[in-house]
Short mmCIF file of C-alpha atoms and ligand atoms in Angstrom, two decimals:
data_model
loop_
_atom_site.label_atom_id
_atom_site.label_comp_id
_atom_site.label_asym_id
_atom_site.label_seq_id
_atom_site.Cartn_x
_atom_site.Cartn_y
_atom_site.Cartn_z
CA MET L 1 93.54 79.61 132.73
CA THR L 2 94.12 83.19 133.84
CA GLN L 3 97.63 84.41 134.20
CA ASN L 4 97.27 87.69 135.84
CA THR L 5 101.06 88.36 136.47
CA VAL L 6 103.53 90.14 134.40
CA ASN L 7 107.37 89.60 134.24
CA PRO L 8 109.52 92.36 135.52
CA GLY L 9 111.78 94.10 133.04
CA THR L 10 109.40 93.35 130.08
CA LEU L 11 107.67 95.35 127.37
CA TYR L 12 104.28 93.96 126.47
CA VAL L 13 102.97 94.98 123.03
CA VAL L 14 99.22 94.90 123.67
CA ALA L 15 96.48 94.87 121.01
CA THR L 16 93.22 96.65 121.91
CA PRO L 17 89.92 96.64 120.01
CA ILE L 18 89.22 98.27 116.73
CA GLY L 19 85.68 99.02 117.70
CA ASN L 20 83.88 96.39 119.72
CA LEU L 21 85.30 96.45 123.44
CA HIS L 22 84.37 92.93 123.89
CA ASP L 23 87.26 91.95 121.48
CA ILE L 24 89.86 92.81 124.16
CA SER L 25 91.35 89.67 125.62
CA GLN L 26 91.53 88.57 129.18
CA ARG L 27 95.35 88.52 128.94
CA ALA L 28 95.41 92.10 127.61
CA LEU L 29 93.25 93.05 130.62
CA ASP L 30 95.61 91.25 132.94
CA VAL L 31 98.74 92.96 131.52
CA LEU L 32 97.12 96.41 131.42
CA SER L 33 96.07 96.00 135.10
CA ASN L 34 99.45 94.79 136.44
CA VAL L 35 102.25 96.45 134.56
CA ASP L 36 103.90 99.37 136.26
CA ILE L 37 103.14 101.79 133.42
CA ILE L 38 101.26 101.87 130.16
CA ALA L 39 102.81 103.86 127.13
CA CYS L 40 99.97 105.03 124.91
CA GLU L 41 99.65 106.73 121.49
CA ASP L 42 96.98 109.03 123.15
CA THR L 43 96.74 108.96 126.97
CA ARG L 44 93.16 110.26 126.89
CA HIS L 45 92.05 107.71 124.44
CA THR L 46 93.56 104.90 126.41
CA ASN L 47 92.28 106.17 129.75
CA ARG L 48 88.72 105.90 128.31
CA LEU L 49 89.50 102.24 127.39
CA LEU L 50 90.90 101.62 130.98
CA SER L 51 88.00 103.13 132.63
CA ALA L 52 85.60 101.02 130.55
CA PHE L 53 87.30 98.06 132.28
CA ASN L 54 87.67 99.62 135.65
CA ILE L 55 91.51 99.53 135.32
CA LYS L 56 93.49 102.17 137.22
CA ASN L 57 97.13 102.41 136.08
CA LYS L 58 99.71 105.11 135.16
CA THR L 59 99.91 106.18 131.60
CA ILE L 60 102.57 107.95 129.46
CA SER L 61 102.42 109.19 126.00
CA LEU L 62 104.40 107.50 123.25
CA HIS L 63 103.65 108.74 119.79
CA ASP L 64 105.28 109.45 116.46
CA HIS L 65 106.73 112.74 117.70
CA ASN L 66 108.34 111.48 120.98
CA GLU L 67 109.00 107.76 120.42
CA ARG L 68 112.77 108.12 119.97
CA GLN L 69 113.11 110.14 123.23
CA ARG L 70 110.89 107.80 125.14
CA GLN L 71 112.77 104.62 123.96
CA GLU L 72 115.83 105.35 126.10
CA GLN L 73 113.52 106.22 129.05
CA ILE L 74 111.57 103.01 128.70
CA ALA L 75 114.71 100.89 128.28
CA GLN L 76 115.98 102.29 131.70
CA MET L 77 112.73 101.42 133.20
CA LEU L 78 112.93 97.80 132.02
CA VAL L 79 116.62 97.60 133.17
CA GLN L 80 115.35 98.69 136.60
CA GLY L 81 112.91 95.83 136.58
CA GLN L 82 109.72 97.68 135.72
CA SER L 83 107.28 96.24 133.40
CA VAL L 84 105.63 98.39 130.61
CA ALA L 85 102.60 97.98 128.26
CA LEU L 86 102.53 99.60 124.73
CA VAL L 87 99.17 100.30 123.24
CA SER L 88 98.02 102.37 120.36
CA ASP L 89 94.64 103.94 119.90
CA ALA L 90 93.15 100.80 118.24
CA GLY L 91 94.36 97.50 117.09
CA THR L 92 97.85 96.12 117.13
CA PRO L 93 100.60 98.58 117.83
CA LEU L 94 103.20 99.02 115.19
CA ILE L 95 100.80 98.23 112.35
CA SER L 96 100.48 101.69 110.76
CA ASP L 97 100.83 102.79 114.39
CA PRO L 98 103.78 103.92 116.62
CA GLY L 99 106.11 101.42 118.33
CA PHE L 100 108.59 100.16 115.73
CA HIS L 101 111.49 102.36 116.90
CA ILE L 102 111.09 101.26 120.55
CA VAL L 103 110.78 97.64 119.70
CA ARG L 104 113.81 97.61 117.45
CA HIS L 105 115.75 99.52 120.19
CA LEU L 106 114.75 97.06 122.88
CA ARG L 107 115.58 94.06 120.65
CA GLY L 108 119.01 95.58 119.98
CA GLU L 109 119.56 95.87 123.77
CA ASN L 110 118.43 92.31 124.21
CA LEU L 111 115.50 93.33 126.50
CA PRO L 112 112.30 91.17 126.47
CA VAL L 113 109.44 92.29 124.34
CA VAL L 114 106.28 90.13 124.47
CA PRO L 115 103.35 90.28 122.19
CA ILE L 116 99.70 90.18 123.63
CA PRO L 117 97.82 89.48 120.40
CA GLY L 118 94.38 90.73 119.39
CA ALA L 119 92.47 92.84 116.83
CA CYS L 120 94.18 94.11 113.77
CA ALA L 121 91.82 95.75 111.15
CA ALA L 122 93.99 94.35 108.11
CA ILE L 123 93.68 90.75 109.32
CA ALA L 124 90.14 90.98 110.39
CA ALA L 125 89.23 92.25 106.85
CA LEU L 126 91.34 89.80 105.08
CA SER L 127 89.77 86.99 107.13
CA VAL L 128 86.30 87.73 105.66
CA SER L 129 87.21 89.13 102.25
CA GLY L 130 86.94 85.90 100.22
CA LEU L 131 90.15 86.84 98.47
CA ALA L 132 93.30 84.60 98.47
CA THR L 133 94.80 84.42 102.05
CA ASP L 134 97.59 81.99 101.34
CA ARG L 135 99.84 84.88 100.25
CA PHE L 136 99.11 88.49 100.84
CA SER L 137 101.00 91.88 101.24
CA PHE L 138 100.13 94.52 103.70
CA GLU L 139 100.66 97.90 102.01
CA GLY L 140 99.64 100.45 104.70
CA PHE L 141 98.01 103.68 103.97
CA LEU L 142 97.43 104.70 100.42
CA PRO L 143 98.60 108.20 99.72
CA SER L 144 95.81 110.88 99.89
CA LYS L 145 96.63 112.68 96.63
CA SER L 146 95.53 111.06 93.43
CA ALA L 147 98.89 111.20 91.42
CA ALA L 148 100.81 109.54 94.25
CA ARG L 149 98.00 106.95 94.70
CA GLN L 150 98.08 106.07 91.13
CA ALA L 151 101.97 105.65 91.22
CA VAL L 152 101.52 103.24 94.15
CA LEU L 153 98.84 101.30 92.35
CA SER L 154 101.00 101.12 89.09
CA ASN L 155 103.74 99.68 91.21
CA VAL L 156 101.60 96.85 92.31
CA ALA L 157 99.74 96.25 89.15
CA HIS L 158 101.50 92.92 88.47
CA GLU L 159 101.63 91.95 92.22
CA PRO L 160 100.13 88.42 92.35
CA ARG L 161 99.56 88.37 96.17
CA THR L 162 96.32 89.75 97.65
CA MET L 163 97.11 93.46 98.71
CA VAL L 164 95.69 94.97 101.98
CA PHE L 165 95.51 98.76 102.25
CA TYR L 166 94.28 101.26 104.78
CA ASP L 167 92.39 104.19 103.48
CA ALA L 168 89.91 106.76 104.52
CA PRO L 169 86.35 106.21 103.41
CA ARG L 170 85.94 109.90 102.46
CA ARG L 171 88.45 109.26 99.67
CA ALA L 172 86.98 105.98 98.67
CA ILE L 173 85.33 107.16 95.42
CA ASP L 174 88.60 108.79 94.34
CA THR L 175 90.49 105.73 95.34
CA VAL L 176 88.39 103.26 93.61
CA GLN L 177 88.31 105.44 90.46
CA ASP L 178 92.11 105.33 90.46
CA ILE L 179 91.99 101.49 90.74
CA VAL L 180 89.61 101.40 87.78
CA ASP L 181 91.99 103.64 85.88
CA VAL L 182 95.21 101.84 86.70
CA LEU L 183 94.18 98.16 87.31
CA GLY L 184 91.01 98.04 85.26
CA GLY L 185 87.36 97.81 86.20
CA ASP L 186 87.36 94.12 86.46
CA ARG L 187 89.81 93.68 89.30
CA GLN L 188 88.05 92.41 92.30
CA ILE L 189 88.21 94.39 95.48
CA VAL L 190 86.73 94.35 98.90
CA ILE L 191 85.76 97.19 101.16
CA ALA L 192 85.64 96.34 104.81
CA ARG L 193 84.16 99.26 106.79
CA GLU L 194 83.51 99.93 110.38
CA LEU L 195 84.68 96.43 111.41
CA THR L 196 83.26 95.17 114.74
CA LYS L 197 81.10 98.32 114.88
CA THR L 198 77.32 99.01 114.54
CA PHE L 199 77.54 99.86 110.80
CA GLU L 200 79.99 97.06 109.83
CA THR L 201 80.00 96.52 106.08
CA VAL L 202 82.01 94.07 103.93
CA HIS L 203 81.37 94.52 100.25
CA ALA L 204 83.23 92.63 97.65
CA ASN L 205 82.83 93.03 93.85
CA SER L 206 84.70 94.25 90.77
CA ALA L 207 86.34 97.64 91.04
CA GLN L 208 83.77 99.30 88.52
CA ASN L 209 80.81 97.81 90.42
CA ILE L 210 82.20 99.01 93.76
CA LEU L 211 82.70 102.44 92.30
CA THR L 212 79.01 102.57 91.27
CA TRP L 213 77.81 101.38 94.61
CA LEU L 214 79.90 103.98 96.43
CA GLN L 215 78.58 106.81 94.18
CA GLN L 216 74.96 105.58 95.08
CA ASP L 217 75.33 105.46 98.81
CA ALA L 218 76.90 108.34 100.76
CA ASN L 219 76.82 106.21 104.05
CA GLN L 220 79.68 104.11 102.64
CA LEU L 221 81.94 107.18 102.82
CA LYS L 222 81.92 107.44 106.64
CA GLY L 223 84.00 105.80 109.37
CA GLU L 224 87.11 103.56 108.86
CA MET L 225 87.94 101.19 106.16
CA VAL L 226 90.27 98.58 104.79
CA LEU L 227 90.62 98.13 101.21
CA ILE L 228 91.80 94.79 99.80
CA ILE L 229 92.67 94.27 96.13
CA GLN L 230 92.81 90.90 94.47
CA GLY L 231 96.45 89.96 93.06
CA ALA L 232 97.13 90.17 89.50
CA GLU L 233 96.35 86.99 87.55
CA ARG L 234 99.51 85.36 86.25
CA ASP L 235 99.87 85.26 82.48
CA PRO L 236 100.60 81.67 81.64
CA ASP L 237 102.88 82.65 78.83
CA ALA L 238 104.77 85.23 80.87
CA ILE L 239 108.50 84.53 81.24
CA PRO L 240 109.44 84.66 84.82
CA PRO L 241 112.17 87.31 85.58
CA GLU L 242 114.52 84.60 86.94
CA ALA L 243 114.49 82.88 83.60
CA ILE L 244 115.33 86.14 81.80
CA ALA L 245 118.15 86.83 84.22
CA THR L 246 119.64 83.30 83.35
CA LEU L 247 119.08 83.76 79.84
CA GLN L 248 120.98 86.96 79.70
CA LEU L 249 123.93 85.43 81.66
CA LEU L 250 124.09 82.54 79.20
CA LEU L 251 123.70 84.68 76.07
CA ASP L 252 127.06 86.37 76.89
CA GLU L 253 128.68 82.84 76.81
CA MET L 254 127.01 80.85 74.03
CA LYS L 255 124.79 80.96 70.96
CA PRO L 256 121.13 81.84 71.57
CA LYS L 257 119.69 78.43 70.69
CA LYS L 258 121.85 76.77 73.30
CA ALA L 259 121.28 79.52 75.89
CA CYS L 260 117.47 79.28 75.45
CA ALA L 261 117.48 75.47 75.66
CA ILE L 262 119.50 75.63 79.09
CA ALA L 263 117.47 78.46 80.51
CA ALA L 264 114.23 76.70 79.55
CA GLN L 265 115.38 73.44 81.28
CA ILE L 266 116.47 75.24 84.47
CA HIS L 267 113.27 77.29 84.97
CA GLY L 268 110.66 74.87 83.27
CA VAL L 269 109.55 77.49 80.73
CA LYS L 270 108.98 77.12 76.95
CA LYS L 271 112.09 77.07 74.94
CA ASN L 272 110.32 78.88 71.99
CA ALA L 273 109.13 81.72 74.24
CA LEU L 274 112.63 82.26 75.42
CA TYR L 275 113.94 82.16 71.90
CA GLN L 276 111.33 84.77 70.89
CA TYR L 277 112.43 86.83 73.84
CA ALA L 278 116.14 86.64 72.74
CA LEU L 279 115.31 87.66 69.20
CA ASP L 280 113.18 90.66 70.50
CA MET L 281 116.20 91.77 72.72
CA LYS L 282 118.43 92.12 69.72
N1 SAM K 1 97.01 99.45 114.30
C1 SAM K 1 95.69 99.33 113.85
C2 SAM K 1 95.34 97.90 113.42
O1 SAM K 1 95.93 96.90 114.03
O2 SAM K 1 94.56 97.72 112.61
C3 SAM K 1 95.62 100.25 112.52
C4 SAM K 1 95.94 101.65 112.97
S1 SAM K 1 95.74 102.75 111.55
C5 SAM K 1 96.31 104.30 112.25
C6 SAM K 1 94.06 103.09 111.41
C7 SAM K 1 93.45 102.59 110.21
O3 SAM K 1 93.09 101.09 110.30
C8 SAM K 1 92.15 103.14 109.75
O4 SAM K 1 92.36 104.38 109.02
C9 SAM K 1 91.52 102.04 108.80
O5 SAM K 1 92.04 102.03 107.70
C10 SAM K 1 91.90 100.78 109.76
N2 SAM K 1 90.81 100.49 110.73
C11 SAM K 1 91.06 100.61 112.01
N3 SAM K 1 89.80 100.31 112.63
C12 SAM K 1 89.03 99.86 111.74
C13 SAM K 1 87.75 99.35 111.62
N4 SAM K 1 87.12 99.13 112.79
N5 SAM K 1 87.09 98.99 110.44
C14 SAM K 1 87.83 99.21 109.31
N6 SAM K 1 89.10 99.74 109.20
C15 SAM K 1 89.67 99.93 110.48
#
């Protein structure tokens, strides 16, 4: 069923393709054709997309540098009953793209904001990565400088969830070298490059093997990529931080043996491990 109408006074957050134009949804085309105006990260880029689908509509820019000024202007348009679409250059707006400030502003004003879902590189990559998808964290862009990148990687070294990053393939060798140095060469990673495009490549292996592969094939350093890192394996003997917090509270009130027994029962951890921890704390 095609719904080719738009509601007045509504902002539509419209996902656009990340490469293959056929990934645009019918609903996205309907909205882009029928709204009063389209706010775009880059009007020239979006006008090329619109002309590929024979859509003629008005566009205005909305990017990192003018978003806060535009938000009031767009709020006014909505109050006056106009409908507006928000698009970025590719994929889902707001996901490492402009749009957060305006959506937060409009929500604060109780004005309607409607998603038109579609492509998102992070989710597309995750869906074919073969890494755990039950819990994951989206980490956005990795820093371009090695020291800052290593700091980010150290911070997530014990993160048990699958981690999804955006990064530039031209930095891929340096990035994967940092992963080997900080997280170890055995950590499984996935490089998803040029998704939905001619040279789409999804490669999964240990960080060390991916590093060797990248060093041997300069073609893998072109285009756009998503980097996915397997979450850290849980150490079965590790004491969860909640158990340590409970133990610390109890130790102020009672003898270590009793405190460890109670904390162990509450958190389902080994009493002896807690007792050893309490001894080490002294
Ligand atoms: N909002 C977009 C989304 O929903 O995916 C992301 C925008 S962000 C500025 C651009 C980054 O997304 C790229 O540097 C790359 O990491 C990733 N990306 C976008 N298109 C991609 C593609 N076709 N293949 C792999 N990664 C892509």
